[in-house]
Structures are given as C-alpha cells and as structure tokens.
Short mmCIF file of C-alpha atoms in Angstrom, two decimals:
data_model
loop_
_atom_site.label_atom_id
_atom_site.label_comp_id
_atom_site.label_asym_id
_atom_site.label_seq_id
_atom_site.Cartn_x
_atom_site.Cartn_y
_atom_site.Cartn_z
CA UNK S 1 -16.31 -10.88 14.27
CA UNK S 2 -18.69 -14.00 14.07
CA UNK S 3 -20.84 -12.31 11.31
CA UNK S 4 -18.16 -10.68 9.83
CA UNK S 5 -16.09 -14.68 9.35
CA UNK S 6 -19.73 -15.88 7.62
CA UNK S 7 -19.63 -13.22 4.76
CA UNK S 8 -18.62 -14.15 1.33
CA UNK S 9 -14.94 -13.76 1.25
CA UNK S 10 -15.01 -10.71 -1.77
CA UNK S 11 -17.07 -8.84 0.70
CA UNK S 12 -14.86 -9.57 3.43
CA UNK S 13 -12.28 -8.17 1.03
CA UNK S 14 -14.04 -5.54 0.15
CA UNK S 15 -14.84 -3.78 3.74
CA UNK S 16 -11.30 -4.74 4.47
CA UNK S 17 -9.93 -2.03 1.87
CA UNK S 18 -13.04 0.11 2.54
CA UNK S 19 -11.28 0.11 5.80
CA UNK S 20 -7.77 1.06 3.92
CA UNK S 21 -9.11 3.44 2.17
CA UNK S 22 -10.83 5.27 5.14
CA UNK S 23 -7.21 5.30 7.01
CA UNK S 24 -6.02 7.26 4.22
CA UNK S 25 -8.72 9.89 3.89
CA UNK S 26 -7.69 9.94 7.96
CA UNK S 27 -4.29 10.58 7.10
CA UNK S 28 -5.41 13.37 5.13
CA UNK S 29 -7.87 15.02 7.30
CA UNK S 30 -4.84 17.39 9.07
CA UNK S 31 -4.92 19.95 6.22
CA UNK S 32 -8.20 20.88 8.10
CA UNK S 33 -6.37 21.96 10.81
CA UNK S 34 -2.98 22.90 9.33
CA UNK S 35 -0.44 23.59 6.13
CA UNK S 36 2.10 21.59 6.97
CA UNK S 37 3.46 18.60 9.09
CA UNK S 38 7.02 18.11 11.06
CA UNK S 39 9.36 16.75 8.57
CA UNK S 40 11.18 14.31 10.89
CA UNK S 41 7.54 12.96 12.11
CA UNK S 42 6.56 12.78 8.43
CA UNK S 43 10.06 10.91 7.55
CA UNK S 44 9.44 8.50 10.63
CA UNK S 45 6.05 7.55 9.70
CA UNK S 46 7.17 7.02 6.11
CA UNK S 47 9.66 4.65 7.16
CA UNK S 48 7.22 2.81 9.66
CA UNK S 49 5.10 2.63 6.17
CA UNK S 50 8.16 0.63 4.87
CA UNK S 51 8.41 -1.37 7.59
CA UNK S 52 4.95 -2.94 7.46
CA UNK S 53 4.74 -3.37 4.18
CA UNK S 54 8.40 -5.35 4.19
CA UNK S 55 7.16 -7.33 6.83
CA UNK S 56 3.71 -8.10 5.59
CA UNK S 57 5.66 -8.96 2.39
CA UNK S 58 6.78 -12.05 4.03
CA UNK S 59 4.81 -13.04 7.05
CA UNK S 60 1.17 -12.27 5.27
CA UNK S 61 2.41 -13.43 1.62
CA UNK S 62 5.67 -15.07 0.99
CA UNK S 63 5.49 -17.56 3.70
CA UNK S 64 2.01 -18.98 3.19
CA UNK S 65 2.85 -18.74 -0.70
CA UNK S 66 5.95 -20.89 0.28
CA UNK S 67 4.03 -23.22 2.69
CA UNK S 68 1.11 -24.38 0.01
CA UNK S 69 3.92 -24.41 -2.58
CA UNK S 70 5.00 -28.34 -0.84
CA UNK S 71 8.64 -27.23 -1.15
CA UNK S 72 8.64 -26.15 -4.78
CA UNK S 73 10.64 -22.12 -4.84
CA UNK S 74 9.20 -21.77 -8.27
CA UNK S 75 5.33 -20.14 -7.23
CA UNK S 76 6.80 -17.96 -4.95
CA UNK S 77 10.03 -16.99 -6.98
CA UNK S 78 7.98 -16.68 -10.30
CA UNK S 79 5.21 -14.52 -8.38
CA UNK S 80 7.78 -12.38 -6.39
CA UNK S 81 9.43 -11.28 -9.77
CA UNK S 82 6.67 -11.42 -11.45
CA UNK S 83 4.97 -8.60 -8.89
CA UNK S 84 8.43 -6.59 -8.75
CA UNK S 85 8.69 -6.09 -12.43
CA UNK S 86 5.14 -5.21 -13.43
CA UNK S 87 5.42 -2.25 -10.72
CA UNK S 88 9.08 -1.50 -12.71
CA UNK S 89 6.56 -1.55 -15.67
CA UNK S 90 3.89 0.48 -14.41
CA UNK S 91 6.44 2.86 -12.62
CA UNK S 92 7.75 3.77 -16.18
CA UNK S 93 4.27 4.19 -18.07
CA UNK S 94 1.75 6.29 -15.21
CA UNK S 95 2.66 9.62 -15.15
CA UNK S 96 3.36 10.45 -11.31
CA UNK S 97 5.32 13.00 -9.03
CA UNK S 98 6.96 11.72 -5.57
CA UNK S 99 5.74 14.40 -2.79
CA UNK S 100 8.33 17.81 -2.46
CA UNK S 101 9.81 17.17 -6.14
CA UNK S 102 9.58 19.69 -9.08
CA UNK S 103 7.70 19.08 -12.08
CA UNK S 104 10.69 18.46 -14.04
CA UNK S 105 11.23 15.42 -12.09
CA UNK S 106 7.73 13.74 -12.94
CA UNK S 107 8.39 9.85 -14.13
CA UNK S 108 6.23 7.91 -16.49
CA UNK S 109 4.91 8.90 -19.68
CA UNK S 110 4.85 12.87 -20.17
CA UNK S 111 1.97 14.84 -19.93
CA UNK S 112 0.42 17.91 -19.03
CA UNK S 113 -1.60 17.09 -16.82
CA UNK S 114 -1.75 18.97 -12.96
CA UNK S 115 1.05 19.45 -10.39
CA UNK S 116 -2.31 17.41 -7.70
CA UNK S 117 -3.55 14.64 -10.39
CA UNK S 118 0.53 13.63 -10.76
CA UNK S 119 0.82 13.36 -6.53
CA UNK S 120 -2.73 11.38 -7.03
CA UNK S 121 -1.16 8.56 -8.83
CA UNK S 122 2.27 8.73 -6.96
CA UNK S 123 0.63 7.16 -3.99
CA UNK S 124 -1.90 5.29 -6.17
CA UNK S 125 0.90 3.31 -7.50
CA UNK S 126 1.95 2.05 -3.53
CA UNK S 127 -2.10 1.50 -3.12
CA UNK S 128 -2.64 -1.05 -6.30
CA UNK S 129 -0.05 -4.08 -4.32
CA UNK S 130 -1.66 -3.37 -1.20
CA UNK S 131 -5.30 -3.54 -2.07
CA UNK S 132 -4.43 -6.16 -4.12
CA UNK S 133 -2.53 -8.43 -1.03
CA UNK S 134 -5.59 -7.94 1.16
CA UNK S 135 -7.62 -9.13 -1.51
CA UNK S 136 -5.26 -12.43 -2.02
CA UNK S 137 -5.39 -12.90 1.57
CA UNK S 138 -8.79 -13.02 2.45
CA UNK S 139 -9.46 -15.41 -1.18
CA UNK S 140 -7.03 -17.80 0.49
CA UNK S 141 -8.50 -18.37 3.87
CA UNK S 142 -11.94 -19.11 1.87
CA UNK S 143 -9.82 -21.70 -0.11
CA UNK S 144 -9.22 -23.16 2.81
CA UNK S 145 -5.59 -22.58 1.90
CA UNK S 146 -3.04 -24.13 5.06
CA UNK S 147 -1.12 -21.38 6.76
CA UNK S 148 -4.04 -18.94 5.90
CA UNK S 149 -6.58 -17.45 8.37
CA UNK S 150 -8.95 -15.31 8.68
CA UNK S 151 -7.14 -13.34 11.93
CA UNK S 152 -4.32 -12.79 9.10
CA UNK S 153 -5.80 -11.47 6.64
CA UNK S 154 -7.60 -8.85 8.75
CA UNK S 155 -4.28 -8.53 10.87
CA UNK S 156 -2.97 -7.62 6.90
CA UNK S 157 -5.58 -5.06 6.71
CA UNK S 158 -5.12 -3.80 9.77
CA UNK S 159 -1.28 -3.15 9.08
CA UNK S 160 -1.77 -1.61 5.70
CA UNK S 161 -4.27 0.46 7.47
CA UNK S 162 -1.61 2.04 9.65
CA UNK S 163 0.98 2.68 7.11
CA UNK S 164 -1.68 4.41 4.94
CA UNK S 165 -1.91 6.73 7.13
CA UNK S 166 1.49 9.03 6.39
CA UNK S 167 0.65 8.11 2.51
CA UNK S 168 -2.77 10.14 2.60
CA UNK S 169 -0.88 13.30 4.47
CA UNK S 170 2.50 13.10 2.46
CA UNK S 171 -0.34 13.97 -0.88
CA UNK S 172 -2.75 16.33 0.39
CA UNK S 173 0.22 18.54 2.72
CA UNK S 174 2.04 19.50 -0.31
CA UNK S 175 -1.00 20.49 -2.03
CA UNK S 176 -2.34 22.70 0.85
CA UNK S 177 1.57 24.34 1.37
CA UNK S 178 0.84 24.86 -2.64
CA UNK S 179 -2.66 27.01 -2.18
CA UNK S 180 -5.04 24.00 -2.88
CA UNK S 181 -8.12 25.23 -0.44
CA UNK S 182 -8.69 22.46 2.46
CA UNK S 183 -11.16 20.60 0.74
CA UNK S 184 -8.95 19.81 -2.30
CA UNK S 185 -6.39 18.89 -0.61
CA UNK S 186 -8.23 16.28 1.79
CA UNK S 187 -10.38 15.04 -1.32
CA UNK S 188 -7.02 14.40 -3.58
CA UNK S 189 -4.83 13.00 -0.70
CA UNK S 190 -8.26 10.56 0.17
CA UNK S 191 -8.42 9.53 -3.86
CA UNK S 192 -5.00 7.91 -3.75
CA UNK S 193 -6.43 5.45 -2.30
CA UNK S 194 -9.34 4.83 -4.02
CA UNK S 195 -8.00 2.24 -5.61
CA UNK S 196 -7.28 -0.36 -3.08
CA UNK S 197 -11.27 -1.78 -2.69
CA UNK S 198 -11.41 -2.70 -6.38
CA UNK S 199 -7.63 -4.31 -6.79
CA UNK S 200 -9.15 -6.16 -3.45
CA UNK S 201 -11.93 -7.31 -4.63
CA UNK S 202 -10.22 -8.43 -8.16
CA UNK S 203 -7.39 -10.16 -5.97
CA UNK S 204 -10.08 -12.14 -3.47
CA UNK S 205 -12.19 -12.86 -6.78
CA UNK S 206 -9.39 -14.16 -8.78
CA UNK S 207 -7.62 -16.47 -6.29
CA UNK S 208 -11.02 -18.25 -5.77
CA UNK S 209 -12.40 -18.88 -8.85
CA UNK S 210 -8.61 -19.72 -9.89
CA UNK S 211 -6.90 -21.21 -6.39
CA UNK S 212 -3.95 -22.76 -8.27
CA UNK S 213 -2.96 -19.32 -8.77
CA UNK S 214 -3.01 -18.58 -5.43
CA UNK S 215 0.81 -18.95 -4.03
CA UNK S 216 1.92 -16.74 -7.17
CA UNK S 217 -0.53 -14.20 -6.68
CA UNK S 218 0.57 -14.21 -3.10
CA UNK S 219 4.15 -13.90 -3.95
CA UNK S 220 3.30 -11.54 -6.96
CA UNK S 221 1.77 -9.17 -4.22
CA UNK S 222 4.71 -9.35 -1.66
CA UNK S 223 6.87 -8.76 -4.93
CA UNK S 224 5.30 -5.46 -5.85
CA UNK S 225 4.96 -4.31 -2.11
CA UNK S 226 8.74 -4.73 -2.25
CA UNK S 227 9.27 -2.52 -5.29
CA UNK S 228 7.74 0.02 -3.55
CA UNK S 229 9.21 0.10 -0.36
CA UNK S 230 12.83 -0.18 -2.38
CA UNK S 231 11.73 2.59 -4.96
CA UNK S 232 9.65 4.77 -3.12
CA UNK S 233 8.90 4.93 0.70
CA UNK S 234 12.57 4.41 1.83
CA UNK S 235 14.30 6.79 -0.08
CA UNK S 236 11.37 9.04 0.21
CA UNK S 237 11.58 8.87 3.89
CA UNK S 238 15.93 9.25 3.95
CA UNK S 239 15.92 11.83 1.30
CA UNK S 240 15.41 15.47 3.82
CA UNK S 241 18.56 13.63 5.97
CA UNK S 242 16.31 12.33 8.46
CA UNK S 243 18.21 9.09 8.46
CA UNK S 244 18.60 7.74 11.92
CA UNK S 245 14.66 8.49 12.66
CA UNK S 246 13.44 6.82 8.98
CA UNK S 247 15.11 3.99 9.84
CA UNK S 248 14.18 3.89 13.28
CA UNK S 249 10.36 4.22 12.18
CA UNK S 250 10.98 1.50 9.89
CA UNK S 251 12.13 -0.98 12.78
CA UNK S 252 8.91 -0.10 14.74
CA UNK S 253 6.79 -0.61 11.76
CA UNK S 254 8.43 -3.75 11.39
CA UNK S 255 7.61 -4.62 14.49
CA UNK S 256 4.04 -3.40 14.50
CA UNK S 257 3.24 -5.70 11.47
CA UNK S 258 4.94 -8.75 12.57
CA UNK S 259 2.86 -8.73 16.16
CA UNK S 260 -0.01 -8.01 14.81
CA UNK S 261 0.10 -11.17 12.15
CA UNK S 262 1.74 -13.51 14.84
CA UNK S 263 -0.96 -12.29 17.17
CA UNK S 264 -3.81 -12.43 15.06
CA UNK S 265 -2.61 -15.29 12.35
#
C-alpha cells in the first residue's frame, strides 16, 4: 500500500483499471465451464451493478466535486449534465446491441457489422464513465484536492471492480448460448472492457495538468455513470420480470459501494 501511495498518480490510475479490466475478463471466465447463467442471479447482479455505480456517482464524485466547488452548484451541475448528455450523444452514434435483443433492435448508427462486435461496444459504452471516474479520482488526491484520498479512489476501483463483474458474463453468455467456441466468447466479453485503463489514464492525466477542471470532470463522470444506470443496467436487469430481486441487488450494491468509500475514504 506504502509503495503503491508513492507512484505517480497516472500509474496509480492505470493499475487501478488494469484491475477493472481483469474483474471483467473474471466475469467472463464461466463460459469455460458453462452456456448459460441463472437469469434471476444474472438480473440481481445487474442491479447490484446499478447500485454501485449510483452510489459511487455521489459519494466518490458528486460530493467531493461539490465540496472543492466552495458552495458554487455550477461545476458540479455543468459537469453532471455535461457527462449525462455526451453518453445520450454517444448512445445515438456507436453502433451497439443490449445482451438477449435481436438485431433489429441494434441502436446507434447502422451497420453491418457482427451480432459479438455490437455486444462488444454495448458494455464498452458503461466501461468509458467508469474508467474515466477512477481516473478523475486518483488525479484529485495527487492535487491534493480536500475531500479526496487515496483510500477513495482505490475504494472507487474496488467498487467498479465488483459491478464489472455481471457486465463481462452478461457479453460473453449470449455469445456462447449463440455457438461462439469458449475462447471467443471469454476474449469478446474480456474486450468490453478494454477500454477503461486508457479513459483512466486520460481522466488522471487531464485533471492534473488541468486541476481547475477537476470538480466538472468529477461531476461529468458521476453524470455519465448515471446515464447508464438509467438507460441501461436497470431496465436491463427488470426487463425478464425479475423485479423484486433487481431491485433488491441494487440495494445491496448500494450498500456495498457506500461502505466501502466511507470505510476506505
């Protein structure tokens, strides 16, 4: 821990979404051993996705963006919306399919490109915000930033961790049910979230070499974290009528994220 608090704070970032990143190749190592997963489970742990990612919206972002913000709303309300409508934007443009939908129902631009690439960038789109917050996080504890430490941002890491988890299985399932062999279906459900280490190290990178960014790139993240719990992960998890557990999941997950930042933070 020591030797990990004296690295340069991008490389702190970095391993942190390394980390990420390894959770969902984890999440998508059970097409090894099977073709598909309880639906209920799978709804439960999508909703316990939800839940961290609402609550590391606020306690990991929004509230330190609000606390260095001396009282003004208009970083964190400028950054919030700012986040939320360039994942509107980028929801409309990348071509993506939700897991268990037809290919008639693909959103973003058209294209023909495979049933697997389209699942890719579904999850890809959750993975950009998250890589993204961990990245702001660990840029503002090097700025020496009040409210920010370095026990949360890794406690931020740590949660996004967990919930990527159900996000590497809900890709590389589908594709197994679908006749993908097991190695193709691991190797595209681990790519989704390839993309987390670099928007990490571009979010650490840019809040320190431009710190009176910072509480609007906080706010920006927590903004676009929300977009996809509210467009994605909840409905995702409600829409087989596994209501009661979803939401239940999402209370734990909740839960899980907000003890592990008070603990940690």
């Amino acid at each position: 821990m020591q030797s990990f608090s004296l690295m340069n704070p991008v490389l702190q970032a970095l391993l942190a979404t390394l980390f990420t990143w390894g959770v969902t190749a984890l999440g998508a190592a059970p097409v090894f051993f099977a073709k598909s997963i309880n639906q209920k489970l799978m709804d439960g742990l999508l909703g316990m996705a939800a839940g961290v990612m609402i609550a590391a919206s606020y306690w990991s972002l929004l509230a330190p963006a609000i606390e260095m913000s001396h009282g003004s709303w208009i970083p964190a309300t400028t950054g919030f919306i700012g986040g939320g409508a360039f994942l509107y934007v980028l929801d409309k443009i990348l071509p993506h399919l939700h897991p268990g939908m037809a290919m008639k129902d693909a959103e973003g631009i058209h294209t023909g490109w495979q049933r697997s690439v389209l699942l890719v960038l579904a999850i890809t789109l959750h993975n950009i915000p998250e890589g993204l917050a961990v990245g702001v996080a660990f840029g503002a504890v090097a700025a020496n930033i009040n409210g920010a430490s370095l026990g949360g941002a890794i406690a931020l890491a740590v949660g996004i961790g967990i919930q990527n988890f159900p996000e590497g299985t809900a890709v590389a399932m589908p594709l197994r049910r679908e006749g993908l062999s097991r190695f193709k279906s691991f190797w595209y459900g681990q790519l989704s979230g390839a993309v987390e280490p670099m928007a990490g190290v571009l979010g650490a990178w840019a809040v320190i070499t431009m710190r009176p960014i910072l509480p609007y790139a906080l706010a920006f993240a927590a903004g676009a974290m929300i977009f996809v719990c509210v467009e994605e992960l909840i409905p995702e998890a409600q829409r087989k009528g596994n209501t009661d557990f979803a939401t239940l999941g999402a209370i734990f997950g909740f839960a899980i994220m907000m003890t592990l930042d008070v603990a940690l933070g």
